[in-house]
CSV table of C-alpha atoms and ligand atoms in Angstrom, one decimal:
chain,number,residue,atom,x,y,z
A,1,MET,CA,25.6,-16.4,7.3
A,2,LYS,CA,22.6,-14.8,5.5
A,3,SER,CA,23.1,-14.4,1.8
A,4,ASN,CA,21.5,-10.9,1.7
A,5,LYS,CA,20.4,-8.4,4.3
A,6,PHE,CA,16.8,-8.6,3.2
A,7,LEU,CA,16.5,-12.3,3.9
A,8,GLY,CA,13.7,-13.2,6.4
A,9,ARG,CA,12.7,-9.6,7.0
A,10,ASP,CA,9.0,-8.6,7.3
A,11,TRP,CA,7.5,-6.1,4.8
A,12,ILE,CA,4.9,-4.6,7.2
A,13,ASP,CA,5.8,-1.0,7.9
A,14,ALA,CA,8.3,-1.0,5.0
A,15,GLU,CA,8.3,2.7,4.3
A,16,LEU,CA,9.7,3.1,7.8
A,17,ASP,CA,11.7,0.0,8.3
A,18,TYR,CA,13.7,-0.1,5.1
A,19,THR,CA,16.2,2.5,4.2
A,20,LYS,CA,16.2,4.6,1.0
A,21,GLU,CA,19.1,2.6,-0.3
A,22,GLU,CA,17.2,-0.6,0.3
A,23,TRP,CA,14.2,0.8,-1.5
A,24,GLU,CA,16.5,1.7,-4.4
A,25,SER,CA,17.9,-1.9,-4.4
A,26,LEU,CA,14.4,-3.3,-4.5
A,27,ILE,CA,13.5,-1.1,-7.5
A,28,GLU,CA,16.6,-2.2,-9.3
A,29,VAL,CA,15.7,-5.9,-8.7
A,30,ALA,CA,12.1,-5.3,-9.8
A,31,LEU,CA,13.4,-3.7,-13.0
A,32,ASP,CA,15.7,-6.6,-13.6
A,33,LEU,CA,12.9,-9.1,-13.0
A,34,LYS,CA,10.7,-7.1,-15.3
A,35,ARG,CA,13.3,-7.3,-18.1
A,36,ARG,CA,13.7,-11.0,-17.6
A,37,TYR,CA,10.0,-11.5,-17.7
A,38,ALA,CA,9.8,-9.6,-21.0
A,39,MET,CA,12.6,-11.7,-22.5
A,40,ASN,CA,10.9,-14.9,-21.4
A,41,GLU,CA,13.9,-15.8,-19.3
A,42,ASP,CA,13.4,-18.6,-16.8
A,43,THR,CA,13.5,-17.3,-13.3
A,44,SER,CA,12.1,-20.3,-11.6
A,45,ASN,CA,15.4,-21.1,-9.8
A,46,ILE,CA,14.9,-18.0,-7.6
A,47,LEU,CA,12.3,-19.4,-5.2
A,48,ARG,CA,12.2,-23.0,-6.3
A,49,GLY,CA,10.1,-25.1,-3.9
A,50,LYS,CA,9.2,-22.1,-1.7
A,51,THR,CA,5.6,-21.6,-0.5
A,52,LEU,CA,3.8,-18.3,0.0
A,53,PHE,CA,0.6,-18.4,2.1
A,54,THR,CA,-1.9,-15.6,1.4
A,55,MET,CA,-4.8,-14.5,3.6
A,56,PHE,CA,-7.2,-11.9,2.2
A,57,PHE,CA,-9.7,-10.6,4.7
A,58,ASN,CA,-10.8,-8.1,2.1
A,59,GLN,CA,-11.4,-8.2,-1.6
A,60,SER,CA,-8.6,-7.8,-4.2
A,61,LEU,CA,-7.9,-8.2,-7.9
A,62,ARG,CA,-4.4,-6.7,-8.4
A,63,THR,CA,-2.6,-7.8,-5.2
A,64,ARG,CA,-4.1,-11.3,-5.3
A,65,SER,CA,-3.4,-12.0,-8.9
A,66,THR,CA,0.2,-10.6,-9.0
A,67,PHE,CA,1.3,-12.4,-5.8
A,68,ALA,CA,-0.1,-15.6,-7.1
A,69,ALA,CA,1.5,-15.2,-10.6
A,70,GLY,CA,4.7,-13.8,-9.2
A,71,ILE,CA,5.6,-16.7,-6.8
A,72,GLN,CA,4.8,-19.1,-9.6
A,73,GLN,CA,7.2,-17.3,-12.0
A,74,LEU,CA,9.9,-17.5,-9.4
A,75,GLY,CA,9.5,-21.2,-9.1
A,76,GLY,CA,7.4,-21.3,-5.9
A,77,PHE,CA,3.9,-22.1,-4.9
A,78,HIS,CA,1.0,-20.1,-3.6
A,79,VAL,CA,-1.6,-21.4,-1.1
A,80,ASP,CA,-4.6,-19.1,-0.5
A,81,LEU,CA,-6.0,-19.5,3.0
A,82,GLU,CA,-9.4,-17.9,2.7
A,83,PRO,CA,-10.5,-16.6,6.1
A,84,GLY,CA,-13.7,-18.4,6.9
A,85,LYS,CA,-12.6,-21.5,5.1
A,86,THR,CA,-9.7,-21.9,7.5
A,87,TYR,CA,-10.4,-21.0,11.1
A,88,THR,CA,-10.2,-17.2,11.1
A,89,PRO,CA,-7.0,-16.1,12.8
A,90,ALA,CA,-7.9,-14.0,15.9
A,91,ARG,CA,-6.2,-12.0,18.5
A,92,LYS,CA,-6.7,-12.6,22.2
A,93,GLY,CA,-10.2,-11.3,23.3
A,94,PHE,CA,-11.6,-11.9,19.8
A,95,ASP,CA,-11.9,-15.7,19.9
A,96,ILE,CA,-15.0,-17.5,18.8
A,97,PRO,CA,-15.1,-21.2,19.7
A,98,TYR,CA,-14.5,-23.5,16.7
A,99,LYS,CA,-14.6,-20.5,14.3
A,100,THR,CA,-11.4,-18.7,15.1
A,101,GLU,CA,-7.9,-19.7,15.9
A,102,ARG,CA,-5.4,-17.7,18.0
A,103,ILE,CA,-2.8,-16.0,15.7
A,104,LYS,CA,0.1,-17.5,17.6
A,105,ASP,CA,-1.0,-21.0,16.8
A,106,VAL,CA,-1.7,-20.2,13.1
A,107,ALA,CA,1.6,-18.3,12.6
A,108,GLU,CA,3.8,-20.9,14.3
A,109,MET,CA,2.2,-23.7,12.3
A,110,LEU,CA,2.5,-22.0,8.9
A,111,ASP,CA,6.1,-20.9,9.7
A,112,ARG,CA,7.0,-24.6,10.0
A,113,VAL,CA,5.6,-25.6,6.6
A,114,GLY,CA,6.0,-22.5,4.4
A,115,ASP,CA,8.3,-19.6,3.6
A,116,ALA,CA,6.2,-16.4,3.9
A,117,ILE,CA,2.8,-15.3,5.0
A,118,ALA,CA,1.1,-12.4,3.2
A,119,ILE,CA,-1.9,-10.7,4.7
A,120,ARG,CA,-4.5,-8.1,3.7
A,121,MET,CA,-6.7,-6.7,6.4
A,122,TYR,CA,-8.5,-3.4,7.0
A,123,GLY,CA,-12.0,-2.1,7.6
A,124,PRO,CA,-14.7,-4.5,8.8
A,125,PRO,CA,-12.4,-7.5,9.7
A,126,ALA,CA,-10.5,-5.0,11.9
A,127,ASN,CA,-13.8,-3.4,13.3
A,128,TRP,CA,-12.7,-0.1,11.6
A,129,ILE,CA,-10.3,0.3,14.6
A,130,TYR,CA,-7.4,2.4,13.2
A,131,GLY,CA,-4.2,0.5,13.6
A,132,PHE,CA,-5.9,-2.8,14.6
A,133,ALA,CA,-5.0,-4.6,11.3
A,134,ASN,CA,-1.4,-3.3,11.4
A,135,SER,CA,-1.0,-4.7,15.0
A,136,THR,CA,-2.6,-8.0,13.9
A,137,MET,CA,0.2,-8.3,11.2
A,138,LYS,CA,2.8,-7.6,13.9
A,139,GLU,CA,1.3,-10.4,16.0
A,140,PHE,CA,1.9,-12.8,13.1
A,141,ALA,CA,5.4,-11.5,12.9
A,142,ASP,CA,6.0,-12.1,16.7
A,143,SER,CA,5.2,-15.8,16.2
A,144,ALA,CA,6.7,-16.6,12.8
A,145,SER,CA,10.3,-16.4,11.8
A,146,CYS,CA,9.4,-16.3,8.1
A,147,PRO,CA,8.6,-12.9,6.4
A,148,ILE,CA,5.2,-11.4,7.0
A,149,ILE,CA,4.1,-9.4,4.0
A,150,ASN,CA,1.6,-6.6,4.4
A,151,MET,CA,-0.7,-6.7,1.3
A,152,GLU,CA,-2.5,-3.6,2.8
A,153,CYS,CA,-3.6,-2.9,6.3
A,154,ASP,CA,-5.3,0.2,7.8
A,155,LYS,CA,-2.0,2.2,7.9
A,156,TYR,CA,0.1,1.1,5.0
A,157,HIS,CA,0.0,-0.4,1.6
A,158,PRO,CA,3.7,-0.9,1.0
A,159,THR,CA,3.5,-3.4,-1.9
A,160,GLN,CA,1.5,-0.7,-3.8
A,161,SER,CA,3.9,2.1,-2.9
A,162,LEU,CA,6.9,0.1,-4.1
A,163,ALA,CA,5.1,-0.5,-7.5
A,164,ASP,CA,4.3,3.2,-7.6
A,165,MET,CA,7.9,4.3,-7.0
A,166,LEU,CA,9.0,1.7,-9.7
A,167,THR,CA,6.6,3.3,-12.1
A,168,ILE,CA,7.8,6.8,-11.4
A,169,LYS,CA,11.4,5.7,-11.7
A,170,GLU,CA,10.6,4.2,-15.1
A,171,LYS,CA,8.8,7.4,-16.4
A,172,PHE,CA,11.4,9.9,-15.2
A,173,GLY,CA,14.6,8.0,-14.6
A,174,THR,CA,15.1,9.8,-11.3
A,175,PHE,CA,13.2,11.0,-8.2
A,176,LYS,CA,15.1,14.1,-7.7
A,177,GLY,CA,13.2,17.3,-8.6
A,178,ILE,CA,10.0,15.4,-9.5
A,179,LYS,CA,6.9,17.2,-8.1
A,180,MET,CA,4.4,14.7,-7.0
A,181,THR,CA,1.0,15.4,-5.5
A,182,MET,CA,-1.0,12.8,-3.5
A,183,SER,CA,-4.5,14.2,-3.6
A,184,PHE,CA,-7.8,13.2,-2.1
A,185,ALA,CA,-10.5,12.4,-4.7
A,186,TYR,CA,-14.3,12.2,-4.0
A,187,SER,CA,-16.0,8.8,-3.7
A,188,GLY,CA,-19.6,8.0,-2.8
A,189,SER,CA,-18.2,5.5,-0.3
A,190,ILE,CA,-17.3,7.1,3.0
A,191,GLU,CA,-15.6,4.0,4.5
A,192,LYS,CA,-12.1,3.5,2.9
A,193,PRO,CA,-8.8,2.9,4.4
A,194,ARG,CA,-6.0,5.5,4.3
A,195,ALA,CA,-3.3,3.0,3.6
A,196,VAL,CA,-2.5,4.1,0.0
A,197,PRO,CA,-2.1,7.9,0.6
A,198,GLN,CA,0.0,7.2,3.8
A,199,SER,CA,2.3,4.7,2.1
A,200,VAL,CA,2.6,6.9,-1.0
A,201,VAL,CA,3.6,10.1,0.8
A,202,LEU,CA,6.0,8.2,3.0
A,203,ALA,CA,7.7,6.4,0.0
A,204,ALA,CA,7.7,9.6,-2.2
A,205,THR,CA,9.4,11.7,0.5
A,206,LYS,CA,11.8,8.8,1.3
A,207,MET,CA,12.9,8.7,-2.3
A,208,GLY,CA,13.5,12.5,-2.3
A,209,MET,CA,10.6,13.8,-4.4
A,210,GLU,CA,9.1,17.2,-4.0
A,211,VAL,CA,5.8,16.1,-2.4
A,212,THR,CA,2.5,17.8,-1.9
A,213,LEU,CA,-0.4,16.3,0.0
A,214,ALA,CA,-3.8,17.8,-1.0
A,215,HIS,CA,-7.0,17.0,0.8
A,216,PRO,CA,-10.2,18.7,2.1
A,217,LYS,CA,-10.6,19.5,5.8
A,218,GLY,CA,-11.4,16.3,7.8
A,219,TYR,CA,-9.2,14.0,5.5
A,220,ASP,CA,-6.0,14.5,7.5
A,221,LEU,CA,-3.6,11.6,7.6
A,222,ASP,CA,-2.1,10.1,10.7
A,223,PRO,CA,0.1,12.8,12.4
A,224,GLN,CA,2.9,10.3,13.0
A,225,ILE,CA,3.1,9.7,9.3
A,226,ILE,CA,3.1,13.5,8.5
A,227,GLU,CA,6.0,13.9,10.9
A,228,ALA,CA,7.9,11.0,9.3
A,229,CYS,CA,7.3,12.7,5.8
A,230,ARG,CA,8.7,16.0,7.2
A,231,LYS,CA,11.8,14.2,8.5
A,232,ASN,CA,12.3,12.4,5.1
A,233,ALA,CA,12.0,15.7,3.2
A,234,GLU,CA,14.5,17.3,5.6
A,235,MET,CA,17.0,14.4,5.2
A,236,ASN,CA,16.7,14.6,1.4
A,237,LYS,CA,16.8,18.4,1.3
A,238,SER,CA,13.5,18.2,-0.6
A,239,SER,CA,10.0,19.4,0.3
A,240,PHE,CA,6.8,18.1,1.8
A,241,LYS,CA,3.8,20.5,1.8
A,242,ILE,CA,0.1,20.1,2.7
A,243,THR,CA,-2.7,22.1,1.1
A,244,ASN,CA,-6.5,22.0,1.4
A,245,ASP,CA,-6.8,23.4,-2.1
A,246,PHE,CA,-7.4,20.9,-4.9
A,247,ASN,CA,-6.2,23.2,-7.7
A,248,LYS,CA,-3.1,24.2,-5.8
A,249,GLY,CA,-2.2,20.5,-5.4
A,250,PHE,CA,-2.4,20.0,-9.2
A,251,LYS,CA,-0.6,23.1,-10.4
A,252,GLY,CA,2.7,22.3,-12.1
A,253,ALA,CA,2.9,18.8,-10.7
A,254,HIS,CA,4.8,16.1,-12.7
A,255,VAL,CA,2.7,13.4,-11.2
A,256,VAL,CA,-0.8,13.6,-9.6
A,257,TYR,CA,-2.3,10.6,-7.6
A,258,PRO,CA,-5.9,11.6,-6.8
A,259,LYS,CA,-7.5,8.9,-4.8
A,260,ALA,CA,-10.4,8.6,-2.2
A,261,TRP,CA,-9.7,7.7,1.4
A,262,GLY,CA,-11.7,7.7,4.5
A,263,SER,CA,-12.0,10.9,6.6
A,264,VAL,CA,-10.8,11.0,10.2
A,265,TYR,CA,-14.5,10.3,11.2
A,266,CYS,CA,-14.7,6.9,9.6
A,267,PHE,CA,-12.4,5.1,12.1
A,268,ASN,CA,-12.7,4.0,15.7
A,269,TYR,CA,-9.6,4.9,17.8
A,270,THR,CA,-8.3,3.0,20.8
A,271,ASP,CA,-5.5,3.5,23.3
A,272,GLU,CA,-2.7,1.1,23.8
A,273,THR,CA,-4.8,-1.0,26.2
A,274,GLY,CA,-7.5,-1.5,23.5
A,275,LYS,CA,-10.0,0.8,25.2
A,276,THR,CA,-12.0,2.9,22.7
A,277,VAL,CA,-11.1,6.6,23.0
A,278,LYS,CA,-13.1,7.9,20.0
A,279,LYS,CA,-15.8,6.3,18.0
A,280,ALA,CA,-16.5,6.7,14.3
A,281,ASP,CA,-19.0,9.4,13.5
A,282,HIS,CA,-20.8,8.6,10.2
A,283,VAL,CA,-22.9,11.7,10.3
A,284,LYS,CA,-19.8,13.9,10.3
A,285,ALA,CA,-18.2,11.5,7.7
A,286,GLU,CA,-21.1,12.0,5.3
A,287,GLU,CA,-21.0,15.8,6.0
A,288,VAL,CA,-17.3,16.2,5.1
A,289,ASN,CA,-17.7,13.8,2.1
A,290,THR,CA,-20.5,15.8,0.6
A,291,ALA,CA,-18.5,19.0,1.0
A,292,ALA,CA,-15.7,17.3,-1.0
A,293,LEU,CA,-17.9,16.5,-4.1
A,294,GLY,CA,-15.8,18.8,-6.3
A,295,TRP,CA,-12.6,16.8,-5.8
A,296,LYS,CA,-13.0,15.0,-9.0
A,297,THR,CA,-10.2,14.7,-11.7
A,298,THR,CA,-11.5,16.1,-14.9
A,299,LYS,CA,-9.7,17.1,-18.1
A,300,LYS,CA,-9.9,20.8,-16.9
A,301,GLN,CA,-8.2,19.8,-13.7
A,302,MET,CA,-5.4,17.9,-15.6
A,303,ALA,CA,-4.8,21.0,-17.6
A,304,LEU,CA,-3.2,22.4,-14.4
A,305,VAL,CA,-0.5,19.8,-14.2
A,306,ASP,CA,2.9,20.0,-16.1
A,307,LYS,CA,2.3,19.4,-19.8
A,308,ASN,CA,4.2,16.1,-19.6
A,309,GLY,CA,2.6,15.2,-16.3
A,310,TYR,CA,1.0,11.9,-15.4
A,311,TYR,CA,-2.1,10.7,-13.7
A,312,MET,CA,-1.8,7.8,-11.3
A,313,HIS,CA,-4.3,5.7,-9.4
A,314,CYS,CA,-3.8,2.4,-7.5
A,315,LEU,CA,-7.2,1.1,-8.8
A,316,PRO,CA,-9.9,0.2,-8.5
A,317,ALA,CA,-11.2,3.7,-9.3
A,318,ASP,CA,-14.6,5.0,-8.8
A,319,ARG,CA,-15.1,6.3,-12.3
A,320,GLY,CA,-17.4,9.3,-12.6
A,321,GLN,CA,-16.8,10.1,-8.9
A,322,GLU,CA,-13.0,10.2,-8.3
A,323,VAL,CA,-12.2,10.7,-12.0
A,324,ASP,CA,-13.7,11.1,-15.4
A,325,ASP,CA,-13.3,8.4,-18.1
A,326,ASP,CA,-11.4,10.7,-20.5
A,327,VAL,CA,-8.7,11.3,-17.8
A,328,ILE,CA,-8.2,7.7,-16.6
A,329,ASP,CA,-8.4,6.4,-20.2
A,330,GLY,CA,-6.5,9.4,-21.5
A,331,PRO,CA,-2.9,9.9,-22.7
A,332,GLN,CA,-1.6,11.1,-19.3
A,333,SER,CA,-2.9,8.1,-17.4
A,334,ILE,CA,-0.4,5.5,-16.3
A,335,VAL,CA,-2.7,3.4,-14.2
A,336,ILE,CA,-2.2,0.1,-16.1
A,337,ASP,CA,1.6,0.5,-16.1
A,338,GLU,CA,1.3,1.0,-12.3
A,339,ALA,CA,-1.0,-2.1,-11.9
A,340,GLU,CA,1.4,-4.2,-14.0
A,341,ASN,CA,4.3,-3.1,-11.9
A,342,ARG,CA,2.6,-4.7,-8.9
A,343,LEU,CA,3.8,-8.0,-10.4
A,344,HIS,CA,7.5,-6.9,-10.7
A,345,ALA,CA,7.5,-5.2,-7.3
A,346,HIS,CA,6.0,-8.2,-5.5
A,347,LYS,CA,8.5,-10.5,-7.2
A,348,ALA,CA,11.4,-8.3,-6.0
A,349,ILE,CA,10.0,-8.3,-2.4
A,350,MET,CA,9.6,-12.1,-2.4
A,351,ALA,CA,12.9,-12.8,-4.1
A,352,MET,CA,14.8,-10.7,-1.6
A,353,THR,CA,13.0,-11.6,1.6
A,354,MET,CA,12.3,-15.3,0.9
A,355,GLY,CA,15.8,-16.3,0.0
A,356,GLY,CA,16.5,-15.7,-3.7
A,357,ARG,CA,20.1,-15.1,-4.7
A,358,LEU,CA,20.2,-12.7,-7.5
B,401,CP,N1,-4.5,-1.4,-5.7
B,401,CP,C1,-4.9,-2.6,-5.1
B,401,CP,O1,-4.4,-3.0,-4.1
B,401,CP,O2,-5.7,-3.3,-5.9
B,401,CP,P1,-6.5,-4.6,-5.3
B,401,CP,O3,-7.4,-4.1,-4.2
B,401,CP,O4,-7.3,-5.1,-6.5
B,401,CP,O5,-5.6,-5.6,-4.8
């Protein structure tokens, strides 16, 4: 009999697969682990002897450092399998002799010798095909019985959104009635995943906040995710609105989360057979990005939010483009609290899915 209903479960499409009550439980566990960390309590019994494998196909500071520190604080070990230094895990049709290894073989082998596999993949390693990285993680899940943890794919960043919900819970004590705006912010880089905004709007509507999504034309999120947000809002008797007006998104918000993401033109799209149905259009991507130059968070912009309102960003931020220094370093910014909470959120996910008994 399993000791808890989280044990062995994947954390890939977590905003869809875990219930609101399960998210609330994880936030409670994260808060408890945070308190125990502050009190210097020994938590090394929770995952003693357990091994976490990580694979980063993209760069990372926060996710990498907090998973490594977190598993160690829970008594376990972390083994980083750097793609390129191992044989790069590949899906059928993407094999390169003696450079790649089929995912099934990698996943089955790691499952025998460790307790969870955490993966980050989006963008170039997924050929900028929207959804490719998410499906890759699901291929791992098909071949491994241990939890697969999504450390950011091209659709979701659910370890980030759990830390974000934890941060909001700490600041307000509740989600009910909290007006949150996930907003686009300008960046000079046109190629970025849309995992963070998608995960944040899904998690925020799931938790029952009053959510606004603000973005310029061309930066629409995945329609399936928008639909899921509408359903969440309906279930919670809360709201989910979309605006193309930067100021309108900020006005009266208790929390603003302005962050750059890729436009609809930066991705390749395939059908279920893998056939390309639409290619990325970098000319259009540059055009819509230039038109969005004004979407920068300044002090003037922050004057629109509630007087006790907060500024959030998952980091890294493109300072001077997405946001001015005096905002991100200012009194309303909670970006470092948010980054610190990655540690506590990740520990909660690992403790609950890898077999801790709290
Ligand atoms: N926010 C976030 O995921 O940061 P890293 O890319 O540094 O991991």
